[in-house]
C-alpha atoms as one frame of an Amber mdcrd trajectory, in Angstrom:
protein
 -40.810-190.593 200.423 -40.666-187.105 198.933 -40.199-184.892 201.999 -42.292
-181.759 202.463 -40.752-180.680 205.772 -37.564-181.661 207.626 -37.547-180.926
 211.375 -34.155-180.775 213.105 -34.614-182.008 216.686 -37.473-183.703 218.511
 -38.026-181.359 221.419 -41.697-180.635 222.093 -41.685-177.585 219.758 -40.290
-179.686 216.899 -42.680-182.590 217.542 -45.753-180.339 217.718 -44.740-178.710
 214.416 -44.210-182.141 212.856 -47.458-183.692 214.126 -49.584-180.672 213.202
 -48.218-180.801 209.645 -48.517-184.599 209.408 -52.157-184.330 210.525 -52.735
-181.995 207.543 -51.237-184.557 205.129 -47.661-183.248 204.841 -44.780-185.746
 204.680 -42.471-184.860 207.560 -39.073-186.246 208.548 -37.847-185.514 212.101
 -34.094-185.932 212.654 -33.058-186.508 216.278 -29.416-186.741 217.370 -30.200
-188.811 220.489 -31.734-192.287 221.065 -35.168-191.078 222.227 -37.376-188.050
 221.534 -38.205-185.154 223.835 -34.981-183.206 224.399 -35.392-181.409 227.745
 -38.747-183.209 228.061 -37.101-186.636 227.789 -36.328-189.241 230.463 -33.726
-191.808 231.497 -33.830-194.954 233.635 -31.449-196.102 236.382 -31.763-198.973
 238.900 -35.556-199.099 238.796 -36.050-195.292 238.766 -37.452-193.398 235.771
 -36.156-189.833 235.930 -37.427-186.799 233.997 -34.592-184.899 232.295 -36.171
-181.525 233.063 -38.913-180.161 235.287 -42.091-182.104 236.003 -44.401-179.110
 236.442 -46.446-179.506 233.264 -48.983-177.018 231.888 -51.081-177.689 228.791
 -52.493-181.122 229.681 -55.886-179.802 230.827 -59.180-180.559 229.100 -60.872
-177.154 228.605 -60.352-173.974 226.622 -57.744-173.397 223.903 -54.561-173.069
 225.987 -54.324-176.820 226.719 -51.886-177.085 223.839 -50.281-180.427 224.710
 -53.689-182.127 224.942 -54.668-180.575 221.599 -51.364-181.523 219.941 -51.813
-185.162 220.981 -55.443-185.375 219.864 -54.559-183.891 216.427 -52.744-187.161
 215.666 -55.295-189.394 217.453 -53.276-190.182 220.582 -53.804-189.237 224.220
 -51.896-189.151 227.480 -53.323-189.928 230.919 -52.475-187.144 233.380 -52.584
-186.839 237.182 -53.785-183.529 238.665 -51.418-181.814 241.115 -53.428-180.088
 243.910 -50.626-177.611 244.749 -48.466-176.052 242.048 -45.502-174.965 244.214
 -44.632-174.951 247.891 -42.362-171.923 248.385 -39.756-171.885 251.192 -38.543
-168.263 251.071 -36.564-165.745 253.180 -37.968-164.359 256.452 -40.213-167.386
 256.975 -42.342-166.787 253.878 -43.683-170.339 253.579 -46.504-170.451 251.043
 -48.410-172.946 248.919 -49.837-172.049 245.497 -53.097-173.970 245.654 -54.808
-175.121 242.461 -57.929-173.257 243.631 -57.415-169.570 242.757 -59.209-168.073
 245.765 -57.368-170.408 248.144 -54.014-169.258 246.719 -55.021-165.587 247.084
 -56.063-166.192 250.718 -52.719-167.921 251.439 -50.815-164.931 250.035 -53.049
-162.318 251.707 -52.465-164.044 255.075 -48.770-163.072 254.739 -49.495-159.558
 253.398 -52.928-158.513 254.771 -52.175-154.800 254.140 -51.779-155.553 250.411
 -55.019-157.508 249.874 -56.344-155.064 247.293 -53.026-154.932 245.387 -52.701
-158.731 245.354 -56.215-159.166 243.959 -55.743-156.445 241.351 -52.438-157.819
 240.040 -53.496-161.469 239.820 -56.893-160.455 238.411 -55.041-158.611 235.610
 -53.164-161.873 234.927 -56.525-163.652 234.761 -57.750-161.052 232.268 -54.764
-161.707 229.947 -55.323-165.453 230.239 -59.044-165.190 229.421 -58.132-163.306
 226.226 -55.662-166.043 225.202 -58.043-168.800 226.213 -60.896-167.545 224.058
 -59.178-167.937 220.681 -57.226-170.492 218.659 -53.508-169.922 219.211 -51.919
-170.074 215.755 -49.369-168.111 213.721 -49.273-164.350 214.335 -47.357-164.141
 211.034 -50.404-165.198 209.030 -52.458-162.114 208.026 -55.704-163.960 207.202
 -55.670-165.665 210.604 -55.075-162.319 212.375 -57.913-160.718 210.417 -60.291
-163.577 211.215 -59.433-163.527 214.919 -59.826-159.746 215.075 -63.295-159.874
 213.503 -64.335-162.733 215.814 -62.841-161.258 219.017 -62.120-157.514 218.551
 -62.089-156.628 222.276 -59.951-159.652 223.147 -57.372-158.675 220.515 -57.234
-155.077 221.711 -56.768-156.366 225.274 -53.810-158.516 224.230 -52.232-155.774
 222.110 -52.327-153.529 225.192 -50.323-156.044 227.259 -47.909-157.154 224.505
 -45.315-154.411 225.266 -45.662-154.696 229.071 -43.702-156.664 231.666 -45.191
-158.278 234.768 -43.101-156.214 237.212 -44.389-152.916 235.818 -47.985-154.091
 236.198 -47.325-155.420 239.736 -45.840-152.106 240.900 -48.981-150.255 239.824
 -50.913-152.077 242.533 -48.342-153.285 245.091 -45.891-151.316 247.263 -44.586
-153.880 249.798 -40.981-154.720 248.808 -41.131-158.261 250.184 -44.314-158.949
 248.204 -42.695-157.558 245.028 -39.783-159.963 245.672 -42.362-162.762 245.820
 -43.731-161.673 242.412 -40.096-161.784 241.201 -39.642-165.424 242.193 -43.096
-166.290 240.839 -41.706-165.176 237.456 -38.148-166.401 237.935 -39.163-170.010
 238.576 -40.155-170.461 234.907 -38.773-167.423 232.999 -35.311-167.384 234.733
 -35.527-163.578 234.990 -37.204-161.296 237.575 -40.676-159.824 236.974 -39.289
-156.588 235.440 -38.001-158.628 232.485 -40.838-161.188 232.267 -43.471-160.398
 229.588 -46.946-159.827 231.039 -48.508-162.078 228.368 -46.413-165.032 229.617
 -47.058-164.220 233.284 -50.796-163.999 232.620 -50.695-167.422 230.992 -48.719
-169.188 233.739 -50.232-167.491 236.801 -53.752-168.227 235.601 -53.550-171.567
 233.800 -52.305-173.211 237.012 -55.776-172.483 238.444 -57.670-173.236 235.200
 -56.242-176.247 233.341 -53.931-176.802 236.283 -50.577-178.507 236.615 -50.961
-182.138 235.517 -48.301-184.846 235.583 -48.222-187.311 232.665 -48.659-190.895
 233.909 -45.397-192.752 233.278 -43.299-189.574 233.320 -42.812-186.435 231.223
 -41.043-188.446 228.513 -44.396-190.044 227.654 -45.608-186.827 225.976 -42.857
-187.018 223.335 -43.327-190.781 222.965 -47.068-190.319 222.296 -46.424-187.518
 219.793 -43.969-189.768 217.893 -46.573-192.550 217.891 -49.095-190.113 216.383
 -46.540-188.794 213.876 -45.857-192.309 212.563 -49.590-193.176 212.532 -50.102
-190.142 210.297 -47.551-191.485 207.775 -44.471-189.405 208.695 -41.129-190.506
 210.179 -38.563-189.882 212.893 -34.947-190.996 212.634 -32.742-191.315 215.737
 -28.966-190.954 216.029 -29.252-188.557 213.101 -27.121-185.547 214.016 -27.579
-182.667 211.607 -24.320-180.760 211.105 -25.306-178.462 208.240 -28.365-176.755
 206.761 -27.915-176.721 202.982 -28.486-173.371 201.311 -28.724-173.032 197.525
 -29.375-169.708 195.767 -30.067-168.147 199.169 -32.762-170.696 200.091 -32.720
-173.557 202.654 -33.221-176.786 200.684 -31.989-179.621 202.893 -29.675-180.852
 205.643 -26.501-182.884 205.940 -25.873-185.354 208.773 -22.598-186.052 210.599
 -22.268-189.275 208.545 -22.471-187.270 205.296 -26.025-188.326 204.367 -28.096
-185.570 202.758 -31.882-185.091 202.969 -33.738-182.519 200.897 -37.125-181.006
 201.685 -39.395-178.127 200.648 -39.126-176.510 204.095 -36.581-176.869 206.919
 -37.454-176.318 210.601 -34.781-175.977 213.276 -35.758-176.958 216.812 -32.156
-176.255 217.866 -31.438-173.040 219.785 -30.928-169.928 217.632 -27.252-169.951
 218.635 -26.818-173.513 217.376 -28.912-172.813 214.260 -27.178-169.640 213.095
 -23.644-170.223 214.427 -23.231-173.974 213.863 -25.671-175.229 211.207 -25.617
-172.300 208.786 -22.447-171.777 206.683 -20.032-169.245 208.241 -20.715-165.664
 207.226 -24.354-166.342 206.306 -25.935-165.151 209.586 -28.746-162.726 208.689
 -28.576-159.194 210.114 -31.794-159.617 212.114 -30.241-162.619 213.920 -27.249
-160.471 214.899 -29.726-157.872 216.182 -31.606-160.570 218.100 -28.365-161.573
 219.835 -27.922-157.965 220.931 -31.323-158.137 222.663 -31.126-161.674 224.077
 -28.417-163.714 225.766 -28.111-167.338 226.870 -29.704-168.067 230.228 -27.712
-170.201 232.647 -27.844-173.949 232.469 -28.476-176.077 235.567 -26.779-178.305
 238.061 -29.198-181.267 238.395 -29.450-183.839 241.167 -31.473-186.954 240.368
 -32.005-188.818 243.635 -33.700-192.021 244.718 -34.655-191.846 248.418 -36.428
-193.987 251.009 -40.076-192.968 251.452 -39.379-192.232 255.149 -37.483-189.081
 254.031 -40.713-187.345 252.990 -43.076-186.207 255.769 -46.789-186.969 255.248
 -48.480-184.265 253.181 -45.301-183.262 251.280 -46.085-181.419 248.036 -44.710
-182.450 244.625 -42.960-179.163 243.762 -40.859-176.933 246.006 -38.717-173.835
 245.635 -36.067-173.059 248.232 -34.367-169.661 248.589 -32.725-168.326 251.747
 -31.563-164.891 250.520 -33.429-162.610 248.073 -30.126-161.080 246.903 -29.010
-164.497 245.611 -32.187-165.370 243.682 -30.539-165.221 240.228 -27.055-166.350
 241.343 -25.579-169.804 240.737 -27.018-172.130 243.403 -29.234-169.312 244.706
 -32.672-170.772 243.984 -33.206-174.529 244.272 -36.099-176.108 242.345 -37.416
-179.471 243.562 -39.738-182.009 241.894 -40.924-185.236 243.559 -43.010-186.806
 240.769 -43.471-190.135 242.604 -45.877-188.358 244.988 -48.201-188.233 241.938
 -47.051-191.372 240.094 -45.460-193.949 242.475 -44.711-196.330 239.552 -41.628
-194.260 238.598 -39.622-195.702 241.521 -39.216-199.047 243.282 -41.727-199.806
 246.049 -41.232-197.683 249.211 -38.866-195.274 247.425 -39.299-191.817 245.879
 -37.584-189.725 243.232 -36.350-186.259 244.184 -35.131-184.234 241.207 -33.655
-180.880 242.109 -31.874-178.347 239.970 -30.266-174.957 240.472 -28.797-172.430
 237.976 -25.145-172.873 236.937 -23.019-171.498 234.080 -20.886-173.737 231.888
 -17.769-171.563 232.359 -17.427-172.915 235.920 -17.218-176.488 234.564 -14.674
-176.137 231.757 -10.958-177.016 231.702 -11.203-179.569 234.525  -9.488-182.957
 234.566 -11.796-185.989 234.911 -11.018-186.296 238.634 -11.452-182.531 239.253
 -14.785-182.635 237.411 -16.095-185.535 239.533 -14.874-183.925 242.769 -16.516
-180.597 241.855 -19.810-182.391 241.049 -19.760-184.157 244.403 -18.993-180.983
 246.381 -21.803-179.079 244.635 -24.277-181.935 245.156 -23.630-182.114 248.906
 -23.975-178.341 249.274 -27.480-178.664 247.791 -28.359-181.780 249.820 -27.334
-179.963 253.041 -29.757-177.155 252.205 -32.557-179.591 251.329 -32.142-181.253
 254.735 -34.017-178.221 256.176 -37.126-179.268 254.239 -36.505-183.023 254.234
 -34.656-184.004 257.437 -32.899-187.350 257.008 -32.381-186.903 253.244 -28.667
-187.733 253.492 -29.298-190.922 255.504 -32.197-191.999 253.250 -30.324-191.555
 249.955 -30.409-194.692 247.772 -29.234-193.321 244.396 -27.639-190.054 243.235
 -26.713-188.860 239.748 -25.394-185.356 239.163 -25.699-183.473 235.863 -23.858
-180.236 235.029 -24.130-177.681 232.214 -21.676-179.930 230.323 -24.147-182.823
 230.659 -26.963-180.639 229.297 -24.802-179.504 226.383 -23.786-183.063 225.531
 -27.151-184.820 225.719 -29.507-181.998 224.693 -27.319-180.456 221.989 -27.905
-176.958 223.390 -25.069-174.457 223.216 -23.518-174.082 226.716 -26.384-176.271
 228.015 -28.524-173.106 228.181 -32.156-173.275 229.312 -33.006-170.732 226.603
 -32.804-167.021 225.762 -33.285-164.281 228.346 -33.315-160.507 227.726 -29.921
-158.779 228.035 -31.742-155.760 229.447 -35.325-154.751 230.073 -37.283-155.092
 226.800 -40.862-154.111 225.974 -42.675-157.340 226.793 -42.740-159.791 223.891
 -42.274-157.252 221.100 -38.659-158.247 220.362 -39.239-162.039 220.433 -39.046
-163.393 216.861 -41.719-165.544 215.217 -41.030-168.736 213.262 -39.951-167.470
 209.843 -36.310-166.486 209.406 -34.572-164.181 206.929 -33.433-167.283 205.002
 -36.291-168.404 202.703 -37.402-171.960 203.420 -35.927-171.984 206.956 -38.059
-171.685 210.115 -37.207-171.833 213.813 -39.335-173.365 216.551 -38.923-173.771
 220.311 -37.922-171.533 223.183 -36.004-168.972 221.123 -39.174-168.086 219.219
 -42.385-166.382 220.370 -43.613-166.799 223.120 -40.470-168.237 224.837 -39.687
-170.906 227.458 -41.793-173.624 229.022 -43.425-176.763 227.627 -46.757-175.133
 226.805 -44.993-172.089 225.317 -42.893-174.222 222.935 -46.056-176.162 222.023
 -47.594-172.768 221.082 -44.553-172.042 218.908 -45.045-175.488 217.277 -48.714
-174.769 216.466 -47.730-171.379 215.037 -44.827-172.768 212.984 -46.922-175.584
 211.506 -49.762-173.177 210.646 -47.382-170.781 208.847 -45.728-173.628 206.882
 -49.083-175.232 206.012 -50.229-171.911 204.527 -46.910-171.495 202.677 -47.125
-175.024 201.188 -50.866-174.884 200.505 -51.956-177.660 202.889
């Protein structure tokens, strides 16, 4: 087929771009280096367990409004995904006995938090109400490309007050807004970890637009787990892509973006095969795109500037465990965050994130067993230049340090362990094709909200980027937004 658009990588951002364009009649070819789609939203199976590669706290699978981007992406190509509602988003286990559940019901969550900080009731309500205000603005309009002038004009005429509200918050960070209303240092630390658990930076460096989205959508569309595991979202999108007449090719590792007369015109695979298309979309990280796939010396100036504003976030040490059901006390929540010392929140092994998806979907594990997936930040530098035996020993030591800490929440975890697989930043780099296994970009210093985050077009004509290093950043629903925006911009450019 004559190819309109080539998409490098089948992460959720790449697949949403591809399916949106295919739904409009474009011929799209997705090239995926691995055996299955999804990238960080993929899965793997071991001894009767189906493990999610990344987190299982999924936004965007709700049914109402415009911010349920995963639901909308699936329906655009006539597929759907059954989802299971999670009644509590996170159970926090924090320093000084701050044990708190983020209930799906907004008022219930506020009451839980106020119970710990009764003197800050007014500040708590004001801050989270501001987040709700940002979310209501986003949720009242179609989320498409902010690079498309006619779309911006249309949205402004339809929702002038909404647009002005969003413009006001675009240069702001969540921490600045929180400090206007809240003085208690412990409570401000809580706002920090509320941001850190998805943005990997404290509230001072987390854009208010993103915070408004996450802190409000969990009470609106809610956190919903895809039946069969997170990997099902990518599988369904591929099904829809192929139904719409486009293609995905696996074990197709792109090693070069072809540039002729200054314009991106195609790609070359590791096996030498060349594909040409009218537009090229990279769902690789910006580091991989502009340092590996583009010919040396061709990095545009604005990409060098971007790298001065953003750096690679850490990767993760991941523990995928199968455990006996007796390990989990009755009433255990699906998602937990464990931190014993505020000073170590952003350090390697400081914060531990836990997902137990079998509490929502028991079919992911053998009968009478559960999956516990936990991960904690780690940098790749600590895992380089090790012999095979040193690497295995280091993995085991790190895993048991984490398991010892989890014993406080789940007594008997060690004794009830049936299966354990440990992944390091090297594992993430190898299987996800992400430089240093990074989770994504984080600001090098405090920036003005989202103003410095690039959109989908690049300085190289014909080449676009999609995913977590484009506006609005990290998270499954955020990269779906970037996919909608990228597809909209390309559809306008190609006249679809």
